[in-house]
Coordinates of C-alpha atoms and ligand atoms in Angstrom, one line a residue:
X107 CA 20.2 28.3 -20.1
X108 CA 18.7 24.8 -19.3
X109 CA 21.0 22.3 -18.3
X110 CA 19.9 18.8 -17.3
X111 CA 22.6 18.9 -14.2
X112 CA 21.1 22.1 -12.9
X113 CA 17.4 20.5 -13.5
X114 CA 18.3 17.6 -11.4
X115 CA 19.9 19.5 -8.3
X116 CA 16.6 21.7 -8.3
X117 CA 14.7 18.0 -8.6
X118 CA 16.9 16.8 -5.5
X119 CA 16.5 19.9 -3.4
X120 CA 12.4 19.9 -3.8
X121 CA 12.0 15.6 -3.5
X122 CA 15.2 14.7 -1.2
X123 CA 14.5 15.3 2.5
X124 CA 17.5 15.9 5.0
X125 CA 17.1 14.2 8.3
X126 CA 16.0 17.6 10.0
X127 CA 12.8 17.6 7.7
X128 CA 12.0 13.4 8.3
X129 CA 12.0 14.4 12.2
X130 CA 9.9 17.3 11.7
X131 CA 7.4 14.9 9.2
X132 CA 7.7 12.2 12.0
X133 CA 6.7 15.0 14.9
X134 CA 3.4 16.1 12.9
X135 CA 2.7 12.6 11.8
X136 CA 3.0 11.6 16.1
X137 CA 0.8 15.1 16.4
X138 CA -1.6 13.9 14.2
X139 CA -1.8 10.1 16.0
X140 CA -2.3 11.7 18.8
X141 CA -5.6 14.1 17.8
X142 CA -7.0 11.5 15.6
X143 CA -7.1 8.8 18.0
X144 CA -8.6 11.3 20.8
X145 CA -11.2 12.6 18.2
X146 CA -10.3 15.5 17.2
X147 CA -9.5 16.6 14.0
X148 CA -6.6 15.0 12.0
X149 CA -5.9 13.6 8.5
X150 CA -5.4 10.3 10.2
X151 CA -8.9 8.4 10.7
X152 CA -7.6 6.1 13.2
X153 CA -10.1 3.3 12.7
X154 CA -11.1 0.6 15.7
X155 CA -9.9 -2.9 14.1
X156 CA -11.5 -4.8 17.3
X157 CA -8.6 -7.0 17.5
X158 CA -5.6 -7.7 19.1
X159 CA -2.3 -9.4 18.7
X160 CA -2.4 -13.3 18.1
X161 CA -1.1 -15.7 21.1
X162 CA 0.3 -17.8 18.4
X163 CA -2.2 -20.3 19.9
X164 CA -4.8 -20.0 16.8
X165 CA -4.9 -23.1 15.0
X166 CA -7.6 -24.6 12.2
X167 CA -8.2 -23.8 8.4
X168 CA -9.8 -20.8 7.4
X169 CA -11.0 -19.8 3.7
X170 CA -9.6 -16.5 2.8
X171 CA -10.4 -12.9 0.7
X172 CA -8.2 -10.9 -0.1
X173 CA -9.2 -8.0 -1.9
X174 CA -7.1 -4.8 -2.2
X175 CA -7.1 -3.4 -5.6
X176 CA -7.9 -4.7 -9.2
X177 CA -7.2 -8.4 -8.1
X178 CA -8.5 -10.6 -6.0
X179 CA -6.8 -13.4 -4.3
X180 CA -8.4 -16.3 -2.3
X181 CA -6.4 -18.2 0.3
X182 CA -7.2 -21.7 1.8
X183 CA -4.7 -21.6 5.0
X184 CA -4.0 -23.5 8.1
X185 CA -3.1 -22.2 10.9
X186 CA -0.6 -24.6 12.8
X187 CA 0.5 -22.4 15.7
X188 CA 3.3 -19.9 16.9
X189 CA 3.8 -18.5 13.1
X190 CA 3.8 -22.1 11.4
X191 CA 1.0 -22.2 8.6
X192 CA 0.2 -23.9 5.4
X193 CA -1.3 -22.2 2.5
X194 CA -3.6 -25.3 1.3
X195 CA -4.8 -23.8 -2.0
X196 CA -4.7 -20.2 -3.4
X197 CA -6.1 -18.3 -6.4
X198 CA -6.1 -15.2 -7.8
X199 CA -8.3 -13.2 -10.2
X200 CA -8.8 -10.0 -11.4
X201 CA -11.9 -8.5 -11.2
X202 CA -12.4 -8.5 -15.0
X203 CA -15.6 -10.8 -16.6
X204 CA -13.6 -14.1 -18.3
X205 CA -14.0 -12.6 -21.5
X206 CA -12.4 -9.1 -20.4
X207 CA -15.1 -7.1 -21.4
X208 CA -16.6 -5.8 -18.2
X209 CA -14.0 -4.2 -15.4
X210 CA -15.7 -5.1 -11.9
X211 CA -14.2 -1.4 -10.5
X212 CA -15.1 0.6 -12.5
X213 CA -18.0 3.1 -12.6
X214 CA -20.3 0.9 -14.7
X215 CA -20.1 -2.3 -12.2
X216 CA -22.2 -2.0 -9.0
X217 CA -21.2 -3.6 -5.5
X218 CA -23.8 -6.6 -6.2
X219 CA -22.1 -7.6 -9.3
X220 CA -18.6 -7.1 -7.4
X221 CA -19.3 -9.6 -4.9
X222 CA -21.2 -11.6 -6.9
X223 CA -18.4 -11.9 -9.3
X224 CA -16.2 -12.9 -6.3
X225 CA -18.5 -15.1 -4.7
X226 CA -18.5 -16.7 -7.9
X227 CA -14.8 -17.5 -8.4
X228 CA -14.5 -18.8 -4.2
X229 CA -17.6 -21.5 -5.5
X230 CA -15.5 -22.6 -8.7
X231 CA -12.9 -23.2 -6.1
X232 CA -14.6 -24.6 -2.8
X233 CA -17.7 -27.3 -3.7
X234 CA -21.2 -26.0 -2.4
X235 CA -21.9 -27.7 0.8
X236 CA -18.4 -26.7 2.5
X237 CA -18.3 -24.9 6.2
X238 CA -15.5 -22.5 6.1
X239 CA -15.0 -19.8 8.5
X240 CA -14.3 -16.5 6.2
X241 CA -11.2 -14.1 6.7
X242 CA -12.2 -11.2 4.6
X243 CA -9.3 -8.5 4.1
X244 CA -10.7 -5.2 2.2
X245 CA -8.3 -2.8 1.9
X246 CA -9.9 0.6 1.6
X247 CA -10.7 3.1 4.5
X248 CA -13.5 1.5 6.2
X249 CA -15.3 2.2 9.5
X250 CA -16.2 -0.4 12.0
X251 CA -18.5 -1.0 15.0
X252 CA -17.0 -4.5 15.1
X253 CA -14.9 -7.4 13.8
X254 CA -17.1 -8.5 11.1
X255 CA -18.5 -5.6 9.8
X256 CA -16.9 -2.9 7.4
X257 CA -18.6 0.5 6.1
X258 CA -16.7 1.4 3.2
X259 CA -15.9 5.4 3.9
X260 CA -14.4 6.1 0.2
X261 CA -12.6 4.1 -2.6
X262 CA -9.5 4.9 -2.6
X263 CA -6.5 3.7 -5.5
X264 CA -8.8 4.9 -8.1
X265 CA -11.3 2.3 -7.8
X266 CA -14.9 3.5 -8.5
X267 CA -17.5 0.8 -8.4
X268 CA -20.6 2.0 -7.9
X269 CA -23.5 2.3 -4.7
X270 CA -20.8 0.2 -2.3
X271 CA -19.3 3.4 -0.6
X272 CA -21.3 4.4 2.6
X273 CA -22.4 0.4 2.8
X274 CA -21.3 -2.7 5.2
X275 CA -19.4 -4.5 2.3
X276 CA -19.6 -7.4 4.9
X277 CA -23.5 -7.6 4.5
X278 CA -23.1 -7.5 0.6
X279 CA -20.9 -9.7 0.3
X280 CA -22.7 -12.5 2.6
X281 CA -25.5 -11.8 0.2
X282 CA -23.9 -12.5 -2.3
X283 CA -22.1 -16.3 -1.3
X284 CA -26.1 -17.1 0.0
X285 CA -27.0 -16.2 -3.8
X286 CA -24.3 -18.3 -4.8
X287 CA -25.5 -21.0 -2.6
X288 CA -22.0 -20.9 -0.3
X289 CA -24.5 -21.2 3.0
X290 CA -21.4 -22.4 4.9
X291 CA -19.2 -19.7 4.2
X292 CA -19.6 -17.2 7.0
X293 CA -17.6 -14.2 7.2
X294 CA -15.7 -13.9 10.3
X295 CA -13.5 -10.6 10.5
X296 CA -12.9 -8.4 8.0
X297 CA -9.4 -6.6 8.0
X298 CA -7.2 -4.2 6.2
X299 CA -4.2 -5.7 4.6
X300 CA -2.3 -3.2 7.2
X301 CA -4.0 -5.3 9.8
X302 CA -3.5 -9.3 8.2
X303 CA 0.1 -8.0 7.8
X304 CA 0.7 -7.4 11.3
X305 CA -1.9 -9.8 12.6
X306 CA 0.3 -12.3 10.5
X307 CA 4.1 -11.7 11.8
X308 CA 2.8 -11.2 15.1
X309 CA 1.8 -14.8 15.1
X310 CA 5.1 -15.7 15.1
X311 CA 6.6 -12.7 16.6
X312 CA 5.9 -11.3 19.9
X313 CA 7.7 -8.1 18.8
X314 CA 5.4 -7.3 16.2
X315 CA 3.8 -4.5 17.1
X316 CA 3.5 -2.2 13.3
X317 CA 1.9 -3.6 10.0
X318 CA 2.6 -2.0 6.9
X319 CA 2.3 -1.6 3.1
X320 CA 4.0 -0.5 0.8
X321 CA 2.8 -1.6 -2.7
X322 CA -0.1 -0.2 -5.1
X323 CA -1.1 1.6 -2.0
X324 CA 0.3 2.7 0.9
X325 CA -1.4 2.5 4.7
X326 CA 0.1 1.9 8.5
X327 CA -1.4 0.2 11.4
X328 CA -0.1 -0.1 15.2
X329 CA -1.1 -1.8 18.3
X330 CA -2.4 0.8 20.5
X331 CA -2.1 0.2 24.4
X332 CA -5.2 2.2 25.3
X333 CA -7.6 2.1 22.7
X334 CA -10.4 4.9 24.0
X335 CA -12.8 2.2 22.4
X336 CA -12.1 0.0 24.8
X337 CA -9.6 1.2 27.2
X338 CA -7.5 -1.9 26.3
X339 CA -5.3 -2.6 23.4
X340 CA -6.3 -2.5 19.6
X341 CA -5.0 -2.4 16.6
X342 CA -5.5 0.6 15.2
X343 CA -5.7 1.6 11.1
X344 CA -4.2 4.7 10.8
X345 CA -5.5 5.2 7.0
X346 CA -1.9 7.2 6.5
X347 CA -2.0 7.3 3.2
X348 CA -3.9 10.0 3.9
X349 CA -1.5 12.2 5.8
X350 CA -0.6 15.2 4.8
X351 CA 1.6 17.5 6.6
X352 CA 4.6 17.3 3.7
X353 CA 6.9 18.9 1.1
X354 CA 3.9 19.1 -1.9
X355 CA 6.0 20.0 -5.0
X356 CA 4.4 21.7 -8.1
X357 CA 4.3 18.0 -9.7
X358 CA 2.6 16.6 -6.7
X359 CA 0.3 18.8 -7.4
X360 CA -0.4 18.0 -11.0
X361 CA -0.8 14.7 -10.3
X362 CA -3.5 15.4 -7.3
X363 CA -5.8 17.2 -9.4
X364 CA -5.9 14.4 -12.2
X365 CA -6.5 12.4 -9.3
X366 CA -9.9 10.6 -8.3
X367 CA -10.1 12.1 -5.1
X368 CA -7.8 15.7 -5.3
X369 CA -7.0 16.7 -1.9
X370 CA -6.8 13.5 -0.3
X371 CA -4.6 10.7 -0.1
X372 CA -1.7 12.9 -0.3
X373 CA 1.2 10.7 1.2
X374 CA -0.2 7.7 -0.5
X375 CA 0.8 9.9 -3.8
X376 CA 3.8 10.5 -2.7
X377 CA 5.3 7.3 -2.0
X378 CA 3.1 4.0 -3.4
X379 CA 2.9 2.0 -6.1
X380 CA -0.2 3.6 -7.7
X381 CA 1.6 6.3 -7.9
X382 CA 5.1 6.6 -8.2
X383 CA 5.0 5.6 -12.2
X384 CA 2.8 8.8 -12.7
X385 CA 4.9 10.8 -10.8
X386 CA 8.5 9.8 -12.6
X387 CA 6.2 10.1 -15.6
X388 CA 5.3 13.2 -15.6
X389 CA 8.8 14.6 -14.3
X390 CA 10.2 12.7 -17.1
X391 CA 7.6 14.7 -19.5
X392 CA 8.6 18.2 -18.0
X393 CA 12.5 17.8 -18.9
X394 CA 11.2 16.4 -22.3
X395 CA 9.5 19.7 -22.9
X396 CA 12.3 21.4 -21.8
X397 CA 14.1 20.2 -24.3
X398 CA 16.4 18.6 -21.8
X399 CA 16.4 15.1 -23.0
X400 CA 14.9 13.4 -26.4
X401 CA 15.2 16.8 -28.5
X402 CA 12.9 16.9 -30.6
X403 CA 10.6 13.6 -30.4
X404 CA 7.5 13.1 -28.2
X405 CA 7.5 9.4 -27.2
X406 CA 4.3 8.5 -26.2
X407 CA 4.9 6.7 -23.2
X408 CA 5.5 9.9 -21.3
X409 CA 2.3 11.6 -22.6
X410 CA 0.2 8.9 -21.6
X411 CA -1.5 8.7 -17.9
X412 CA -0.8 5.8 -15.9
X413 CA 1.2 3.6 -18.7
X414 CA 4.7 4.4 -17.0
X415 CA 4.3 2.1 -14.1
X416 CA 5.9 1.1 -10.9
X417 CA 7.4 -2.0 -12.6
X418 CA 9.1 0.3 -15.2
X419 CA 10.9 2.4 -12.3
X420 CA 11.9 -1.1 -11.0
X421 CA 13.5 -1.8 -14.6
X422 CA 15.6 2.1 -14.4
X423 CA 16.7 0.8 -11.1
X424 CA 18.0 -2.1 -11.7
X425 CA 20.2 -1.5 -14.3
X426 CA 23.2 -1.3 -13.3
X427 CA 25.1 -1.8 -16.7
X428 CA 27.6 1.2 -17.5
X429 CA 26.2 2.0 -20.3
X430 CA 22.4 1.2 -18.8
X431 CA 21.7 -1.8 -21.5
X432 CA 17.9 -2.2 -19.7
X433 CA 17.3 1.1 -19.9
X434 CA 18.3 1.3 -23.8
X435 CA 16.1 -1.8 -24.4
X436 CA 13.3 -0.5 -22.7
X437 CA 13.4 2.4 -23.9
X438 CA 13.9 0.3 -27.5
X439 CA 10.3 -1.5 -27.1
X440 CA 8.8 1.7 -26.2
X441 CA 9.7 3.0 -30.1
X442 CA 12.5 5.2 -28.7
X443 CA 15.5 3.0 -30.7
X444 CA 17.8 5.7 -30.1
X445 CA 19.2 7.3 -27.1
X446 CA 22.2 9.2 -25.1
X447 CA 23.8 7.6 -22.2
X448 CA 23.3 10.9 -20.6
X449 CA 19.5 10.5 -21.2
X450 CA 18.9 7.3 -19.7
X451 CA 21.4 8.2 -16.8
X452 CA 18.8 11.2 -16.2
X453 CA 15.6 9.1 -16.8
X454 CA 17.5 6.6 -13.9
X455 CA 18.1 9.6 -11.4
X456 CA 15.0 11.0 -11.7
X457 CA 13.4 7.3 -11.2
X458 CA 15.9 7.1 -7.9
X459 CA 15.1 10.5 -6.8
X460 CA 11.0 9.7 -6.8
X461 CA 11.7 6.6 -5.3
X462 CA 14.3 7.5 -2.0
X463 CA 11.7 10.5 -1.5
X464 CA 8.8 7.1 -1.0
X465 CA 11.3 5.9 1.3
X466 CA 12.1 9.0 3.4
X467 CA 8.5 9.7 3.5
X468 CA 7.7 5.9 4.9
X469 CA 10.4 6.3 7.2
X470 CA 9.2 9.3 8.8
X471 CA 5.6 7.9 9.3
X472 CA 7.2 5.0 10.8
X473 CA 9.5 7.1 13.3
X474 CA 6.3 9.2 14.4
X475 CA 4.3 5.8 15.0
X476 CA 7.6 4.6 16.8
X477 CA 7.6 7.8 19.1
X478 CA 4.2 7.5 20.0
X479 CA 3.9 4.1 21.3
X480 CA 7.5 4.1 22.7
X481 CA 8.6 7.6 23.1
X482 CA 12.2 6.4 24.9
X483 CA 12.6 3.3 22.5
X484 CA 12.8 0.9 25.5
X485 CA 11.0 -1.8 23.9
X486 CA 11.7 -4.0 21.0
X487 CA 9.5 -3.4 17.8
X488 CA 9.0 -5.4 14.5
X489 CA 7.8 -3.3 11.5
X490 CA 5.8 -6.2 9.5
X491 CA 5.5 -4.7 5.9
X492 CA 4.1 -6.1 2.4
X493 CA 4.1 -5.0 -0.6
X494 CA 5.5 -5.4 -3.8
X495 CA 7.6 -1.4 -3.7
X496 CA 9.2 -2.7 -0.6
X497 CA 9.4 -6.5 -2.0
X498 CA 10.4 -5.5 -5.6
X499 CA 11.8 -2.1 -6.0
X500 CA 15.9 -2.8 -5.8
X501 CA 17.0 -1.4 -3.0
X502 CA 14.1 -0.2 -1.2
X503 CA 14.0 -2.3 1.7
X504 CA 17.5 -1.7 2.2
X505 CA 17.5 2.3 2.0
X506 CA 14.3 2.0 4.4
X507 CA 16.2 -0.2 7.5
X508 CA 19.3 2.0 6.6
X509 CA 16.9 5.2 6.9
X510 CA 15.1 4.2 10.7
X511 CA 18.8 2.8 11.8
X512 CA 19.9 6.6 10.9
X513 CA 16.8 7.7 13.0
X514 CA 17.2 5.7 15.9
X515 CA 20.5 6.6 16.2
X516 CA 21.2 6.0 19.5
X517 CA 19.0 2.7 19.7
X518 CA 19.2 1.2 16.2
X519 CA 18.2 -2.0 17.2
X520 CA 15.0 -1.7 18.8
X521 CA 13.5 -1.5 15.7
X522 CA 13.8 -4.1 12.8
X523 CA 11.8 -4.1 9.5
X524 CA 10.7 -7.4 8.2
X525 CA 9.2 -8.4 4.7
X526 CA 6.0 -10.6 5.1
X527 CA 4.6 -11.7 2.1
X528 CA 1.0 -13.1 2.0
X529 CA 0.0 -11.1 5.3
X530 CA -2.3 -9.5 4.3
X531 CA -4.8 -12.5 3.0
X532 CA -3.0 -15.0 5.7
X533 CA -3.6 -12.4 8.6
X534 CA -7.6 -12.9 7.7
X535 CA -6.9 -16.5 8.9
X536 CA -5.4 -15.1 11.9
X537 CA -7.7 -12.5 12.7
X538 CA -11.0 -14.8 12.0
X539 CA -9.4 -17.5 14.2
X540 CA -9.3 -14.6 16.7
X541 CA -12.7 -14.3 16.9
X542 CA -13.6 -17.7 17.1
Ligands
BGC267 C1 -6.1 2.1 1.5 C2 -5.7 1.4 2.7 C3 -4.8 0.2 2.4 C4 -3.6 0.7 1.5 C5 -2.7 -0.4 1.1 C6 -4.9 2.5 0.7 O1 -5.3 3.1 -0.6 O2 -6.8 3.3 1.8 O3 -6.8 0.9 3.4 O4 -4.3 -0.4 3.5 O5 -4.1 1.3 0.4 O6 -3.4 -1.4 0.3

């Protein structure tokens, strides 16, 4: 007999970790720091940023990209010193033409038009004839021989643009401001958001010493002391969305193979943005056809890929009416005008359960990084991290500082977590005043 209690303990027992299992996932994830950054094979690509942390001395205005996923946003910042900094203009776009007709990441769009399209919006915003030194965050798994270069290695949060993977994005995308007559633009550095985000609370924070981010996608970086680039230290971009030494369940698995790229990404599908909508989804969908909740009725939100987003796990969460009023309402505009209490309480657990497995997950990563920089926790460490999960979803950041303080048991303080919005496009100020 199918009972929607029983469904959920079995639902709680695959997604909910116990702290055992988060040290074990923090041990393989320090395993796998550890082979990737001496070359050998891991599912961390532990990419050379060529930078370092900020003396908080960088000052000056710098022109800013910051391009992570299907929008674009463009920073003018000042730098002001020791953390201070203005944001002098800022717009955002999203990489659709004006008349929303032609999607920019998608397969039909090449990387010329992508640039060119972005180049295009930074001209309607800075008159021709202006010298600015370009910050340029890309967020996507990218190799580099240096600061301002970038080879993309693979799209990742299903964006599919055509003829850019295997290419230095940097060199296209200078091509493209020259076309658009922005001769005084000249890129700089280009970052991951991982990066800007660390680069930016460092600059005001000597402690600083982790960027992360949690939002549409999910990545980690770390200042390495020995970097066997350089044999000093570097920032390093772990690309951990890629990891994958970790509790797959059968849905992970579902959603994997309707993935872009099945196989890879696997921690990024477990815990971001991207994906956690899917995932609820299509748990949601399996107790449907069980006959567990909504008897009866198909509603079409729960049969359709990727329309149950992030923000509508947000919306279960945050009700906390008794009898779950948001839910009812949402559920209302989404043509289901009836419901049981006991349904939306499930469709709320299951949200809840998805979402503390993202943060258990994110936790452990975070503890592995922790024990491989500082395996004693003597020092002091800021975890910088963006992202609208960790900004957005209610209680998220709270479950995640409450998860490492359970962790570091015996030294809960040494390591703090600490939101920092922008970073990622104001950390491209930071790391092109860097390289000045
Ligand atoms: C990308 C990373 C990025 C992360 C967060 C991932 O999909 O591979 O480079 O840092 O998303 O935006």
């Amino acid at each position: 007999m199918q009972d929607i209690p029983n469904n959920i303990r079995k639902l709680r027992a695959a997604f909910v970790l116990s702290e055992d299992q988060i040290k074990d996932i923090a041990g393989e994830f320090q395993k796998s720091m550890a082979h990737g950054i001496q070359g050998k094979e891991s599912p961390l690509k532990m990419l050379p940023t060529f930078l370092t942390i900020p003396t908080g001395e960088e000052r000056g205005i710098y022109l800013t990209v910051d391009f992570g996923g299907t929008n674009v946003r463009i920073l003018l910042v000042e730098l002001k010193g020791h953390g201070d900094y203005h944001i002098l203009d800022r717009y955002v776009f999203p990489l659709t033409s004006a008349r929303k007709d032609y999607d920019f990441t998608s397969e039909k769009a090449n990387g010329t038009e992508l640039f060119e399209f972005i180049a295009e919006q930074i001209s309607n915003l800075i008159p021709t004839g202006s010298d600015y030194p370009l910050g340029f965050t890309f967020s996507f798994p990218s190799r580099q021989n240096k600061v301002d270069q970038a080879t993309l290695i693979k799209w990742t949060k299903e964006i599919k643009t055509s003829g850019v993977q295997g290419r230095d994005v940097s060199q296209i995308f200078q091509k493209a401001l020259l076309q658009k007559g922005l001769n005084g633009i000249k890129i700089r550095a280009v970052i991951n958001d991982t990066v800007g985000t660390l680069l930016t609370a460092a600059y005001g924070d000597k402690y600083t010493d982790i960027g992360s981010i949690c939002g549409t996608g999910h990545n980690t970086c770390y200042l390495e002391p020995r970097s066997p680039v350089t044999g000093e230290q570097m920032i390093i971009n772990m690309e951990s969305g890629n990891f994958n030494v970790l509790p797959f369940t059968g849905y992970d698995s579902w959603l994997d193979q309707r993935s872009e790229i099945p196989g890879e990404q696997c921690l990024e599908k477990m815990v971001s943005g991207k994906y956690i909508g899917e995932l609820t989804r299509f748990i949601i969908r399996d107790f449907i056809e069980k006959g567990l909740i909504f008897k009866g009725s198909c509603p079409e939100i729960f049969f359709s890929p990727y329309v149950y987003k992030a923000e509508d796990v947000s919306t279960f969460l945050e009700d906390k009416g008794e009898d779950l009023p948001l839910i009812a309402e949402w559920l209302n505009t989404a043509g289901i005008s009836e419901s049981l209490l006991e349904e939306r309480v499930t469709l709320k657990t299951i949200a809840s359960i998805v979402v503390t497995r993202s943060i258990q997950l994110v936790a452990a990563t975070y503890l592995g990084v922790l024990q491989h920089i500082d395996p004693h926790f003597n020092e002091k460490h800021t975890i910088a991290i963006d992202g609208s999960l960790y900004e957005h979803i209610p209680g998220y950041a709270t479950m995640l500082r409450a998860t490492m303080n359970n962790l570091l048991r015996d030294k809960p303080g040494q390591a703090g977590t600490k939101l920092t919005k922008e970073g990622s496009g104001v950390g491209a100020a930071v790391a092109a005043a860097l390289v000045q």
